[in-house]
PDB file of C-alpha atoms and ligand atoms in Angstrom:
ATOM      1  CA  MET K   1      -0.284   0.203  -0.205  1.00 58.00           C
ATOM      2  CA  SER K   2       1.681   3.599  -0.710  1.00 70.00           C
ATOM      3  CA  THR K   3       1.934   6.428   1.426  1.00 83.00           C
ATOM      4  CA  PRO K   4      -1.600   7.892   1.939  1.00 93.00           C
ATOM      5  CA  LEU K   5      -1.094  11.118   0.957  1.00 97.00           C
ATOM      6  CA  VAL K   6      -2.128  14.239   3.333  1.00 98.00           C
ATOM      7  CA  SER K   7      -2.404  18.594   3.456  1.00 97.00           C
ATOM      8  CA  VAL K   8      -1.845  20.626   5.996  1.00 97.00           C
ATOM      9  CA  SER K   9      -2.986  24.311   6.010  1.00 95.00           C
ATOM     10  CA  TYR K  10      -1.865  26.748   9.227  1.00 95.00           C
ATOM     11  CA  VAL K  11      -1.376  30.150   9.913  1.00 93.00           C
ATOM     12  CA  SER K  12       0.827  31.923  11.963  1.00 94.00           C
ATOM     13  CA  THR K  13       2.677  35.206  13.017  1.00 93.00           C
ATOM     14  CA  ALA K  14       6.523  35.905  12.115  1.00 94.00           C
ATOM     15  CA  VAL K  15       7.855  37.497  15.640  1.00 97.00           C
ATOM     16  CA  ASP K  16      10.321  40.194  13.410  1.00 95.00           C
ATOM     17  CA  ALA K  17       8.817  41.397   9.924  1.00 91.00           C
ATOM     18  CA  PHE K  18      10.113  39.516   7.176  1.00 91.00           C
ATOM     19  CA  ASP K  19      11.409  41.644   4.370  1.00 89.00           C
ATOM     20  CA  ASP K  20      12.195  40.546   0.944  1.00 88.00           C
ATOM     21  CA  ALA K  21      15.896  39.008   1.638  1.00 91.00           C
ATOM     22  CA  ALA K  22      14.509  36.839   4.352  1.00 92.00           C
ATOM     23  CA  LEU K  23      11.261  35.464   2.456  1.00 90.00           C
ATOM     24  CA  ALA K  24      13.664  34.669  -0.475  1.00 90.00           C
ATOM     25  CA  GLY K  25      16.024  32.818   2.174  1.00 92.00           C
ATOM     26  CA  LEU K  26      13.247  30.698   3.679  1.00 94.00           C
ATOM     27  CA  LEU K  27      11.675  30.124   0.191  1.00 92.00           C
ATOM     28  CA  ASP K  28      15.482  29.071  -0.858  1.00 92.00           C
ATOM     29  CA  GLN K  29      16.018  26.506   1.256  1.00 93.00           C
ATOM     30  CA  SER K  30      12.574  25.009   2.243  1.00 94.00           C
ATOM     31  CA  ARG K  31      12.065  24.442  -2.184  1.00 93.00           C
ATOM     32  CA  ALA K  32      15.459  22.652  -2.098  1.00 93.00           C
ATOM     33  CA  SER K  33      14.415  20.726   0.735  1.00 95.00           C
ATOM     34  CA  ASN K  34      10.674  20.004   0.122  1.00 96.00           C
ATOM     35  CA  HIS K  35      12.207  18.766  -3.321  1.00 95.00           C
ATOM     36  CA  ASP K  36      13.943  16.486  -1.153  1.00 96.00           C
ATOM     37  CA  HIS K  37      10.959  15.190   0.689  1.00 96.00           C
ATOM     38  CA  ASP K  38       8.846  14.931  -2.439  1.00 95.00           C
ATOM     39  CA  LEU K  39       6.907  18.022  -0.342  1.00 96.00           C
ATOM     40  CA  THR K  40       4.661  20.862  -2.060  1.00 95.00           C
ATOM     41  CA  GLY K  41       2.456  23.492  -1.175  1.00 94.00           C
ATOM     42  CA  MET K  42       2.084  27.494  -1.245  1.00 92.00           C
ATOM     43  CA  LEU K  43       2.955  29.942   0.930  1.00 92.00           C
ATOM     44  CA  LEU K  44       1.352  33.409   1.490  1.00 88.00           C
ATOM     45  CA  TYR K  45       2.852  36.124   3.544  1.00 88.00           C
ATOM     46  CA  ARG K  46       1.054  39.520   4.359  1.00 83.00           C
ATOM     47  CA  ARG K  47       1.205  41.979   7.236  1.00 82.00           C
ATOM     48  CA  GLY K  48       3.244  39.556   9.647  1.00 88.00           C
ATOM     49  CA  ARG K  49       1.151  36.625   8.989  1.00 89.00           C
ATOM     50  CA  PHE K  50       1.600  33.808   6.758  1.00 92.00           C
ATOM     51  CA  PHE K  51      -0.984  31.421   5.222  1.00 91.00           C
ATOM     52  CA  GLN K  52       0.871  27.874   4.332  1.00 94.00           C
ATOM     53  CA  VAL K  53      -0.206  24.806   2.372  1.00 95.00           C
ATOM     54  CA  LEU K  54       1.814  21.728   3.190  1.00 97.00           C
ATOM     55  CA  GLU K  55       1.152  17.954   1.309  1.00 96.00           C
ATOM     56  CA  GLY K  56       2.561  15.172   0.593  1.00 97.00           C
ATOM     57  CA  PRO K  57       3.486  11.419   2.156  1.00 97.00           C
ATOM     58  CA  GLU K  58       2.020  12.129   5.731  1.00 97.00           C
ATOM     59  CA  ARG K  59       5.483  11.010   7.693  1.00 97.00           C
ATOM     60  CA  ALA K  60       7.081  14.252   5.777  1.00 97.00           C
ATOM     61  CA  VAL K  61       4.979  16.211   6.441  1.00 98.00           C
ATOM     62  CA  ASP K  62       4.408  15.488   9.758  1.00 98.00           C
ATOM     63  CA  GLU K  63       8.103  15.722   9.925  1.00 98.00           C
ATOM     64  CA  LEU K  64       7.958  19.092   8.764  1.00 98.00           C
ATOM     65  CA  MET K  65       5.313  20.485  10.791  1.00 98.00           C
ATOM     66  CA  ALA K  66       7.350  19.037  13.681  1.00 98.00           C
ATOM     67  CA  LYS K  67      10.407  21.269  12.583  1.00 98.00           C
ATOM     68  CA  ILE K  68       8.329  24.268  11.745  1.00 98.00           C
ATOM     69  CA  ARG K  69       6.232  24.481  15.103  1.00 98.00           C
ATOM     70  CA  ARG K  70       9.874  24.644  16.219  1.00 98.00           C
ATOM     71  CA  ASP K  71      10.689  27.394  14.006  1.00 98.00           C
ATOM     72  CA  ARG K  72      11.415  30.503  16.249  1.00 97.00           C
ATOM     73  CA  ARG K  73      10.668  33.532  13.372  1.00 97.00           C
ATOM     74  CA  HIS K  74       7.322  33.307  14.090  1.00 97.00           C
ATOM     75  CA  ALA K  75       5.087  31.537  16.756  1.00 96.00           C
ATOM     76  CA  GLU K  76       0.642  30.879  17.399  1.00 94.00           C
ATOM     77  CA  VAL K  77       1.378  28.396  14.855  1.00 96.00           C
ATOM     78  CA  ARG K  78      -2.209  27.520  14.386  1.00 94.00           C
ATOM     79  CA  VAL K  79      -3.498  24.287  12.083  1.00 95.00           C
ATOM     80  CA  LEU K  80      -6.718  25.168  10.370  1.00 92.00           C
ATOM     81  CA  LEU K  81      -6.961  22.005   8.452  1.00 94.00           C
ATOM     82  CA  SER K  82      -6.048  18.726   8.450  1.00 96.00           C
ATOM     83  CA  GLU K  83      -6.830  15.927   6.007  1.00 96.00           C
ATOM     84  CA  GLN K  84      -6.128  13.111   3.723  1.00 97.00           C
ATOM     85  CA  ILE K  85      -5.935  14.001  -0.097  1.00 97.00           C
ATOM     86  CA  ASP K  86      -6.574  11.666  -2.827  1.00 96.00           C
ATOM     87  CA  GLU K  87      -4.032  14.022  -5.648  1.00 94.00           C
ATOM     88  CA  ARG K  88      -2.434  16.979  -5.374  1.00 94.00           C
ATOM     89  CA  ARG K  89      -3.122  20.629  -5.171  1.00 92.00           C
ATOM     90  CA  PHE K  90       0.623  22.187  -5.955  1.00 92.00           C
ATOM     91  CA  SER K  91       2.329  19.481  -7.355  1.00 89.00           C
ATOM     92  CA  GLU K  92       3.435  22.026  -9.427  1.00 86.00           C
ATOM     93  CA  TRP K  93       5.538  23.697  -6.721  1.00 85.00           C
ATOM     94  CA  THR K  94       7.995  22.752  -4.418  1.00 85.00           C
ATOM     95  CA  MET K  95       6.562  26.011  -2.632  1.00 84.00           C
ATOM     96  CA  GLY K  96       4.660  28.643  -4.497  1.00 80.00           C
ATOM     97  CA  TYR K  97       4.844  31.928  -3.423  1.00 77.00           C
ATOM     98  CA  GLU K  98       3.238  34.807  -3.659  1.00 67.00           C
ATOM     99  CA  PRO K  99       3.774  38.586  -2.408  1.00 59.00           C
ATOM    100  CA  ILE K 100       1.135  40.215  -1.512  1.00 60.00           C
ATOM    101  CA  GLY K 101       2.950  43.791  -1.478  1.00 52.00           C
ATOM    102  CA  VAL K 102       1.890  46.515   0.679  1.00 50.00           C
ATOM    103  CA  PRO K 103       1.185  48.447  -1.475  1.00 48.00           C
ATOM    104  CA  ALA K 104       2.992  46.720  -5.226  1.00 48.00           C
ATOM    105  CA  THR K 105       0.585  44.717  -5.762  1.00 55.00           C
ATOM    106  CA  PRO K 106      -3.023  44.932  -4.386  1.00 55.00           C
ATOM    107  CA  PRO K 107      -4.696  42.252  -3.206  1.00 55.00           C
ATOM    108  CA  PRO K 108      -7.215  40.715  -5.146  1.00 55.00           C
ATOM    109  CA  GLU K 109     -10.971  42.268  -4.197  1.00 56.00           C
ATOM    110  CA  GLY K 110     -12.044  40.126  -1.118  1.00 52.00           C
ATOM    111  CA  PHE K 111      -8.567  38.889  -0.469  1.00 55.00           C
ATOM    112  CA  ARG K 112      -8.422  40.649   3.278  1.00 56.00           C
ATOM    113  CA  ASP K 113     -11.877  38.996   4.006  1.00 55.00           C
ATOM    114  CA  THR K 114     -10.745  35.581   3.108  1.00 59.00           C
ATOM    115  CA  PHE K 115      -7.846  35.866   5.187  1.00 68.00           C
ATOM    116  CA  ALA K 116      -9.484  37.116   7.824  1.00 74.00           C
ATOM    117  CA  ASP K 117     -11.953  34.432   7.483  1.00 76.00           C
ATOM    118  CA  LEU K 118      -9.553  32.303   7.820  1.00 81.00           C
ATOM    119  CA  GLU K 119      -8.976  32.514  11.833  1.00 79.00           C
ATOM    120  CA  SER K 120     -12.496  32.676  12.028  1.00 80.00           C
ATOM    121  CA  ASP K 121     -13.612  30.644  14.870  1.00 80.00           C
ATOM    122  CA  ASN K 122     -16.113  29.206  12.791  1.00 81.00           C
ATOM    123  CA  ASP K 123     -14.373  26.086  11.466  1.00 82.00           C
ATOM    124  CA  ARG K 124     -16.630  25.912   8.483  1.00 85.00           C
ATOM    125  CA  ALA K 125     -15.831  29.484   7.786  1.00 82.00           C
ATOM    126  CA  SER K 126     -11.988  28.167   7.815  1.00 83.00           C
ATOM    127  CA  ILE K 127     -11.621  25.818   6.052  1.00 86.00           C
ATOM    128  CA  ARG K 128     -14.367  27.196   2.939  1.00 85.00           C
ATOM    129  CA  ALA K 129     -11.054  30.177   3.154  1.00 84.00           C
ATOM    130  CA  VAL K 130      -8.613  27.828   2.757  1.00 86.00           C
ATOM    131  CA  ARG K 131     -10.609  25.850   0.059  1.00 87.00           C
ATOM    132  CA  GLU K 132     -11.124  29.532  -1.786  1.00 83.00           C
ATOM    133  CA  LEU K 133      -7.725  30.559  -1.586  1.00 83.00           C
ATOM    134  CA  THR K 134      -6.096  27.445  -2.750  1.00 85.00           C
ATOM    135  CA  VAL K 135      -8.341  27.795  -5.963  1.00 83.00           C
ATOM    136  CA  TRP K 136      -7.059  31.714  -6.549  1.00 79.00           C
ATOM    137  CA  PHE K 137      -3.344  31.035  -5.663  1.00 80.00           C
ATOM    138  CA  ARG K 138      -3.353  28.237  -8.268  1.00 81.00           C
ATOM    139  CA  ALA K 139      -5.847  30.646 -11.206  1.00 78.00           C
ATOM    140  CA  ARG K 140      -3.717  33.302  -9.949  1.00 73.00           C
ATOM    141  CA  THR K 141       0.139  31.662 -10.649  1.00 66.00           C
ATOM    142  CA  SER K 142      -1.043  29.649 -13.467  1.00 61.00           C
ATOM    143  CA  VAL K 143      -1.573  33.351 -15.463  1.00 53.00           C
ATOM    144  CA  GLY K 144       1.622  33.635 -17.671  1.00 47.00           C
ATOM    145  CA  ALA K 145       3.210  30.676 -16.310  1.00 43.00           C
TER     146      ALA K 145
HETATM  147  C1  LIG S 219       6.441  30.333   8.258  1.00 64.52           C
HETATM  148  C2  LIG S 219       7.651  29.382   7.523  1.00 64.52           C
HETATM  149  C3  LIG S 219       7.594  28.112   6.680  1.00 64.52           C
HETATM  150  C4  LIG S 219       8.609  26.818   6.730  1.00 64.52           C
HETATM  151  N1  LIG S 219       7.960  26.692   5.213  1.00 64.52           N
HETATM  152  C5  LIG S 219       9.163  25.753   5.357  1.00 64.52           C
HETATM  153  C6  LIG S 219       8.862  24.231   4.072  1.00 64.52           C
HETATM  154  O1  LIG S 219       7.976  24.489   3.514  1.00 64.52           O
HETATM  155  N2  LIG S 219       9.576  23.698   4.076  1.00 64.52           N
HETATM  156  C7  LIG S 219      10.980  23.710   4.742  1.00 64.52           C
HETATM  157  O2  LIG S 219      12.227  22.417   4.883  1.00 64.52           O
HETATM  158  N3  LIG S 219      11.149  24.599   5.432  1.00 64.52           N
HETATM  159  C8  LIG S 219      10.085  25.663   6.058  1.00 64.52           C
HETATM  160  N4  LIG S 219      10.513  26.526   6.564  1.00 64.52           N
HETATM  161  C9  LIG S 219      11.355  26.650   8.173  1.00 64.52           C
HETATM  162  C10 LIG S 219      11.463  25.407   8.605  1.00 64.52           C
HETATM  163  O3  LIG S 219      10.748  25.657   9.944  1.00 64.52           O
HETATM  164  C11 LIG S 219      12.605  24.806   9.290  1.00 64.52           C
HETATM  165  O4  LIG S 219      14.042  25.847   9.193  1.00 64.52           O
HETATM  166  C12 LIG S 219      14.203  24.330   8.045  1.00 64.52           C
HETATM  167  O5  LIG S 219      13.224  23.134   7.716  1.00 64.52           O
HETATM  168  C13 LIG S 219      15.076  23.420   8.780  1.00 64.52           C
HETATM  169  O6  LIG S 219      14.890  22.641   9.732  1.00 64.52           O
HETATM  170  P1  LIG S 219      16.465  21.944   9.673  1.00 64.52           P
HETATM  171  O7  LIG S 219      17.638  23.008   9.899  1.00 64.52           O
HETATM  172  O8  LIG S 219      16.452  21.129  11.563  1.00 64.52           O
HETATM  173  O9  LIG S 219      16.575  20.975   9.029  1.00 64.52           O
HETATM  174  C14 LIG S 219       9.605  27.115   7.170  1.00 64.52           C
HETATM  175  C15 LIG S 219       9.682  28.540   8.131  1.00 64.52           C
HETATM  176  C16 LIG S 219       8.595  29.181   7.911  1.00 64.52           C
HETATM  177  C17 LIG S 219       8.379  30.281   9.442  1.00 64.52           C
END
């Protein structure tokens, strides 16, 4: 039997704001390591908050989540959704990234609300927000890719 594929989505808060160089460093390191561990996913950073989706073999995802929880560059890691999946949603991205710049790239309409929804205490609302962001990310990054 093959190892189950899982997907974990979480939000967290940067301890010190990440500048472009810090984000680039994090992404370089993450992409190389994710490639080696058969992990894929997406990362958003906006105003000191992270939203990340990680997917891959259960064991690799669990091991990385344990490291991520210990990472002192951010805090308040809160898992919004953890589920088994039949197929990957980010198979082309070792870690897709969208800088939702302030003010360079205005967020898409509804994005702010969607991000706020992510942190809703209402589980159904936050799961819906995760799904919406996933769809948005895939549509956005495939344009002109
Ligand atoms: C918001 C955030 C997202 C991260 N995402 C990843 C990732 O996708 N892949 C990865 O290998 N490390 C990621 N890291 C870094 C890990 O926490 C950790 O520093 C890295 O895996 C190296 O750990 P090691 O030196 O113990 O091997 C992330 C860190 C933060 C703060």
